[in-house]
Coordinates of N, CA, C and O in Angstrom, one line a residue:
X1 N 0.7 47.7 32.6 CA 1.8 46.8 32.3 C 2.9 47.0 33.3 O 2.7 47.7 34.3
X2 N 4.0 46.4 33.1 CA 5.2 46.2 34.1 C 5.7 47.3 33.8 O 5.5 47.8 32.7
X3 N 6.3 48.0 34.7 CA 7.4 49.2 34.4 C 8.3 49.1 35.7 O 8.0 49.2 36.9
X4 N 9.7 48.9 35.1 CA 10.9 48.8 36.4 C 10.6 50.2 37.3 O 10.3 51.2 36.8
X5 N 10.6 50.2 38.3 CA 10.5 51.2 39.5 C 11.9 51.9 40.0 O 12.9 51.5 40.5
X6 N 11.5 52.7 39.9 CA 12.9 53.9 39.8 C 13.4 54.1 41.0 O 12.6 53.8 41.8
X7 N 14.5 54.6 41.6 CA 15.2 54.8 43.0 C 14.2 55.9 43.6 O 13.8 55.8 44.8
X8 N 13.8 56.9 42.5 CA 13.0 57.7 43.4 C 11.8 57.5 44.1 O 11.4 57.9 45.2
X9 N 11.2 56.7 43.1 CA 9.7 56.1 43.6 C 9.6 55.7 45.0 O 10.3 54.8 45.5
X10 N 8.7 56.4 45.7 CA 8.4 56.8 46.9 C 8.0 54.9 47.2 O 7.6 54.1 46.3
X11 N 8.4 54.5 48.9 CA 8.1 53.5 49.1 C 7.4 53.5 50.4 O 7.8 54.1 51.4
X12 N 5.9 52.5 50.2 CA 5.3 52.1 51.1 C 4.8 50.8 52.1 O 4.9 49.7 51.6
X13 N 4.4 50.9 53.3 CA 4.1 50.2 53.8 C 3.4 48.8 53.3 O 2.2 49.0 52.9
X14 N 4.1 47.2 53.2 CA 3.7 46.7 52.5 C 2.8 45.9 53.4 O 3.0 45.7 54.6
X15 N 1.9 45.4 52.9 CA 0.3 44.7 53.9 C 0.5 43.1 53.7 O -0.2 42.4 54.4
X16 N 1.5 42.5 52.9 CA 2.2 41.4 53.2 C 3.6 40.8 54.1 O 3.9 39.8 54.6
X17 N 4.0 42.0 53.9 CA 5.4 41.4 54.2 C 6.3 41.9 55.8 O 6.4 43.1 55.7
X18 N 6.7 41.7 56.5 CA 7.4 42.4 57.7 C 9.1 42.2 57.3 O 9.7 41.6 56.5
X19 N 9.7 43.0 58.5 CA 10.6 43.3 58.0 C 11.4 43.3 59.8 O 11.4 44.3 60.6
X20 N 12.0 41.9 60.1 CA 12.2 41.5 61.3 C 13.4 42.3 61.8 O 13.9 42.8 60.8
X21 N 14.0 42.6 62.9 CA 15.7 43.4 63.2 C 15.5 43.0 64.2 O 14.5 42.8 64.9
X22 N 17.1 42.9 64.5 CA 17.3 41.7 66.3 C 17.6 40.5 66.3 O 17.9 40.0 67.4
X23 N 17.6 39.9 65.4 CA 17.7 38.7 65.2 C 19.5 38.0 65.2 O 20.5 38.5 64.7
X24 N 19.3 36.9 66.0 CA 20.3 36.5 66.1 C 21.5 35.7 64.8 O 21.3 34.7 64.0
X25 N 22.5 36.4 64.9 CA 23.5 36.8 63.5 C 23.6 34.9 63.2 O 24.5 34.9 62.4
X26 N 23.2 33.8 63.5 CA 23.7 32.4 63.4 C 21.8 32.3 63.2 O 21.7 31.1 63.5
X27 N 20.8 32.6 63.1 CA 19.7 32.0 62.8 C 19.3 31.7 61.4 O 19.7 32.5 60.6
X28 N 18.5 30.5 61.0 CA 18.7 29.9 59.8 C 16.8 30.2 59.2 O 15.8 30.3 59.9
X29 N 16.9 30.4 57.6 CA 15.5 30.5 57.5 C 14.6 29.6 57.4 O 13.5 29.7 57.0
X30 N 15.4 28.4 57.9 CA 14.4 26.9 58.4 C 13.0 27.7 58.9 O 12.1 27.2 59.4
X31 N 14.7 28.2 61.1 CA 14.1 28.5 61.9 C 13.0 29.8 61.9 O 12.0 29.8 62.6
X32 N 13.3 30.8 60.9 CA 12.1 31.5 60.9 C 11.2 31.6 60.3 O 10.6 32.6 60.2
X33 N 10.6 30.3 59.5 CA 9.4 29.8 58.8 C 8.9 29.4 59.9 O 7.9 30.1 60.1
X34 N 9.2 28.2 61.0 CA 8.9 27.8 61.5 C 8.0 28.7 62.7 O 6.7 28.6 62.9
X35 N 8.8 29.5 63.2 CA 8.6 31.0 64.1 C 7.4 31.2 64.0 O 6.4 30.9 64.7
X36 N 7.4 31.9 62.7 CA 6.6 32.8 62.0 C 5.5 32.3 61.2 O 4.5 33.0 61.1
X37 N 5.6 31.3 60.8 CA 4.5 31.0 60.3 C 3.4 30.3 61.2 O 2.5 29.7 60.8
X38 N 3.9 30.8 62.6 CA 2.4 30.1 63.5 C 1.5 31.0 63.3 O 0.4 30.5 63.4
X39 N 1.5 32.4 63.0 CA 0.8 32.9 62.8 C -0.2 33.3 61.7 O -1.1 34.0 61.8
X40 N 0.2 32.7 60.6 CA -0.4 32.4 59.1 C 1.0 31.8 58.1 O 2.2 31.6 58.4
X41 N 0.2 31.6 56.7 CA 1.1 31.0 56.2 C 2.0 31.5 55.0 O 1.5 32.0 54.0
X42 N 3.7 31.3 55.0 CA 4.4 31.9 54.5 C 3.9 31.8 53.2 O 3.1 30.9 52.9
X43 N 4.5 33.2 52.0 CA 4.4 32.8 50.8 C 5.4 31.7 50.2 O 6.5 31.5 50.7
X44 N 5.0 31.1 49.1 CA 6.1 30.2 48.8 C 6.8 30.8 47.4 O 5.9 30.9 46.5
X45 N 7.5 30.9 47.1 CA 8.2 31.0 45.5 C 7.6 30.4 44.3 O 8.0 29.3 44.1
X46 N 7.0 30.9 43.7 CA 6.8 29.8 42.6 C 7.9 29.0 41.9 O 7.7 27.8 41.7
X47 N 8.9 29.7 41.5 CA 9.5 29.4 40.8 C 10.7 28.4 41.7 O 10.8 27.2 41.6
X48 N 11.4 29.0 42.6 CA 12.1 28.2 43.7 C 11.4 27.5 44.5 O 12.1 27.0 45.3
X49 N 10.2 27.3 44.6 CA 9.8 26.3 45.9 C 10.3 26.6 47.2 O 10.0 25.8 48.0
X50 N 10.9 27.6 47.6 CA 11.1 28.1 48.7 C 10.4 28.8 49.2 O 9.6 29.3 48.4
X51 N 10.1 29.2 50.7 CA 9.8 30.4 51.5 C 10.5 31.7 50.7 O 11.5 31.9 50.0
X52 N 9.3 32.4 51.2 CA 9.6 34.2 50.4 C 9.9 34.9 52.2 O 9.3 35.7 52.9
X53 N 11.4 34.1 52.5 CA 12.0 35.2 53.4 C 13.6 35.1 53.3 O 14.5 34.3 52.8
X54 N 13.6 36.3 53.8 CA 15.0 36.9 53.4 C 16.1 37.7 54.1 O 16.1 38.9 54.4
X55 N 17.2 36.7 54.3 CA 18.3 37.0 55.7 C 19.0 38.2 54.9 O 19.4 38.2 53.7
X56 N 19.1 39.2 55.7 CA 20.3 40.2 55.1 C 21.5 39.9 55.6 O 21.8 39.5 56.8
X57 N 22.4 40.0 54.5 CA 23.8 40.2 54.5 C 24.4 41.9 55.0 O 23.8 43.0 54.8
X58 N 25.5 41.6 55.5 CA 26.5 43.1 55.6 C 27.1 43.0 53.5 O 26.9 41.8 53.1
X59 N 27.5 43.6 52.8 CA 27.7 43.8 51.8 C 29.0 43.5 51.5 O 29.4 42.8 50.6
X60 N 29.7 44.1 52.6 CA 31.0 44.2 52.5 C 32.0 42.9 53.3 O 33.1 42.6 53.2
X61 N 31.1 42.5 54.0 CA 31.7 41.8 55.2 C 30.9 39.9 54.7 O 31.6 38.9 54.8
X62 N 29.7 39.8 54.3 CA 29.2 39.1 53.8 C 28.4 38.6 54.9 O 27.4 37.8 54.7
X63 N 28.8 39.0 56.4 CA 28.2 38.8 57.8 C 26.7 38.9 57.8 O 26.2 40.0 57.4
X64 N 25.9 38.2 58.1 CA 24.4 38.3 58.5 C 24.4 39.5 59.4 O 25.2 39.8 60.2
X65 N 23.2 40.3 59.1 CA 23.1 41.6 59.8 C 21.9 41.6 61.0 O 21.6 42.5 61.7
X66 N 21.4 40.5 61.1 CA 20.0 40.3 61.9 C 18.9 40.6 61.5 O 18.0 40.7 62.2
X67 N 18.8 40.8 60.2 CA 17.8 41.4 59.8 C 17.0 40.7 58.7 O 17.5 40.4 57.6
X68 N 15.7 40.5 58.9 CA 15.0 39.6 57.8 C 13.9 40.4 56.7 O 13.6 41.6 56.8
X69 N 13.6 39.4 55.9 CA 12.0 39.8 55.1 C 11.1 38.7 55.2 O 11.4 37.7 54.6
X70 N 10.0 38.8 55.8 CA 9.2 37.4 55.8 C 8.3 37.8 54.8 O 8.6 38.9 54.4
X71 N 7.1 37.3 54.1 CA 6.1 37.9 53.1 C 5.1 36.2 53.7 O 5.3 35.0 53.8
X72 N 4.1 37.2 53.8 CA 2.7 36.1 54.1 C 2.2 35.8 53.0 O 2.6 36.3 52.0
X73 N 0.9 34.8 52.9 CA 0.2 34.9 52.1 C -0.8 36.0 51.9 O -1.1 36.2 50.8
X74 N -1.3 36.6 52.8 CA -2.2 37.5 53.1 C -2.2 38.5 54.1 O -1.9 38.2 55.2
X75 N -2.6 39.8 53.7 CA -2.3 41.1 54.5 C -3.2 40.4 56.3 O -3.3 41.1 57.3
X76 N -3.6 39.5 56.2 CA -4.5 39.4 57.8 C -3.1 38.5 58.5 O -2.9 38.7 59.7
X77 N -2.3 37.7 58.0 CA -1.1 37.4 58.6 C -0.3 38.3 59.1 O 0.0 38.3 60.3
X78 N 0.0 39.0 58.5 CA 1.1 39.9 58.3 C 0.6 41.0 59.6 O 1.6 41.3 60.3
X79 N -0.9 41.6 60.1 CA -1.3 42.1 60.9 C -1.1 41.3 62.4 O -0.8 41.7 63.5
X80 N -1.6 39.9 61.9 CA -1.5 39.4 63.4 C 0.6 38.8 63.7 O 1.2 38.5 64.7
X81 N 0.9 38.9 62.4 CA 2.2 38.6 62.9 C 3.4 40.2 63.1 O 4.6 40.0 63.1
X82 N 2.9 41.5 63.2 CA 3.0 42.5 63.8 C 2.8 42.2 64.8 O 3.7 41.9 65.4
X83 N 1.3 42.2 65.5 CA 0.6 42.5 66.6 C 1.4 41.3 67.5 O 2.1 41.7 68.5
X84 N 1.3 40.0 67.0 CA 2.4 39.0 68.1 C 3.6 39.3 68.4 O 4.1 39.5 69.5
X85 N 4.3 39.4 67.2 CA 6.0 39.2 67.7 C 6.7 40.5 67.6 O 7.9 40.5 67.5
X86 N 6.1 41.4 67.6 CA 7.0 42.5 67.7 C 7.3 43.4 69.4 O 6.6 43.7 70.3
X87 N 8.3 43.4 69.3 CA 8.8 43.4 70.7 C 9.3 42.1 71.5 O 10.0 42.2 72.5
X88 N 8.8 41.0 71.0 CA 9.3 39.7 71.7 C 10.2 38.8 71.8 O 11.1 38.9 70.9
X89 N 10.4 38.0 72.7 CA 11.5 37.3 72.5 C 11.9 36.3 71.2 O 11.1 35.5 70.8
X90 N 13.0 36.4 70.8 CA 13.1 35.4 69.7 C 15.1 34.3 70.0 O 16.2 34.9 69.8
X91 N 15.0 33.3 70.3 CA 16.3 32.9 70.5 C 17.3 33.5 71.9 O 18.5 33.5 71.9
X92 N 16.2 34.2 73.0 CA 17.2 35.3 73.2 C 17.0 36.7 73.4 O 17.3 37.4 74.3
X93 N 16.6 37.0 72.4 CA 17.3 38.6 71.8 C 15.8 39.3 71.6 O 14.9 38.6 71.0
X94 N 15.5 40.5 72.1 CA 14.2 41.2 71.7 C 14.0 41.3 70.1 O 14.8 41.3 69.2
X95 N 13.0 41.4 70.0 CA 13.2 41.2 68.0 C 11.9 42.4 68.0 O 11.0 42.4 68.7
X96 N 12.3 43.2 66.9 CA 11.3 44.2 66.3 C 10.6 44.3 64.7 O 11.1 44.2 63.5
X97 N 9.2 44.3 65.4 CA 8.5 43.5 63.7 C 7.9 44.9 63.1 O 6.9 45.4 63.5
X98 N 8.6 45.2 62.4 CA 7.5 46.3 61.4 C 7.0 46.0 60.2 O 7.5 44.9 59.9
X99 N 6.3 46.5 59.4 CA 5.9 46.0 57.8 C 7.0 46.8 56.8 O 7.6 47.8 57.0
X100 N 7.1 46.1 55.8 CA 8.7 46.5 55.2 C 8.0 47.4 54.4 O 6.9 47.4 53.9
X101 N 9.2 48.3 54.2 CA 8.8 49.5 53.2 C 9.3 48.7 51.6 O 10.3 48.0 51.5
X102 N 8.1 49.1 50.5 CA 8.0 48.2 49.6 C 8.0 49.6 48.3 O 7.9 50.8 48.6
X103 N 8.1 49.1 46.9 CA 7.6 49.9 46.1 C 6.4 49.8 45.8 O 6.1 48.6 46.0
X104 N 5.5 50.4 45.5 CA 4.0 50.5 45.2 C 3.7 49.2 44.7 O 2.9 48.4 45.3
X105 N 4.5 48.9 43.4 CA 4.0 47.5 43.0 C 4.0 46.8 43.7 O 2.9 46.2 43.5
X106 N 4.8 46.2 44.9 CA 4.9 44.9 45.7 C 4.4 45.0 46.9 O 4.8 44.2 47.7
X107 N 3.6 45.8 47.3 CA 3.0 46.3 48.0 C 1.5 45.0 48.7 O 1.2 44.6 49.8
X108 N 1.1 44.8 47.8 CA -0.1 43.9 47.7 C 0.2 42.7 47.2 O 1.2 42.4 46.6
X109 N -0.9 41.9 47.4 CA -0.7 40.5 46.6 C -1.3 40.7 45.2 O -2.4 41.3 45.0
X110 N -0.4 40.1 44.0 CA -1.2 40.4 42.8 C -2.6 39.8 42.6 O -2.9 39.0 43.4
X111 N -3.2 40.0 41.9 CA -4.5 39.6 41.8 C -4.5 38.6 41.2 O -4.2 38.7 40.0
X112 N -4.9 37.4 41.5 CA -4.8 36.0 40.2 C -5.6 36.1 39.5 O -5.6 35.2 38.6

């Protein structure tokens, strides 16, 4: 069953999702569907109908930090979209693609 995941709970490398830095502080998440999804296809929200990516904010300042979450449909995206754009140019600016550190649960795609 569900159980909320605690601050401690150790977090792992997730096989869907990357976790972009470098990005230019004025880029829109039109532009990085479009990017990013040449390499497979984003997940979509169920409930919002949106793309499952995600611009960070500064907290305090409310400023874009450059920093994203994309989430694929499938862990073979998410490898080839490592292997492409990390280190590459994006708008400009060198952009660095790692897989985002996740909690256990969100780690995978659920099982339908």
């Amino acid at each position: 069953g569900f159980r909320k995941s605690r601050p401690e709970d150790q977090r792992i490398s997730s096989e869907v999702q990357i976790f972009v830095e470098g990005l230019p502080a004025h880029c829109k998440v039109t532009e990085l569907v479009e990017f990013f999804s040449s390499v497979g296809e984003i997940k979509v929200d169920r409930e919002s109908r949106q793309p499952r990516v995600w611009l960070y904010t500064d907290k305090g300042t409310g400023q874009p930090k450059g920093e994203a979450t994309i989430t694929y449909r499938d862990p073979a995206s998410q490898t080839l979209a490592l292997r492409t754009f990390h280190e590459q140019m994006y708008q400009g600016r060198v952009i660095k693609v790692t897989p985002s550190m996740v909690k256990p649960h969100m780690a995978t795609i659920p099982a339908l």
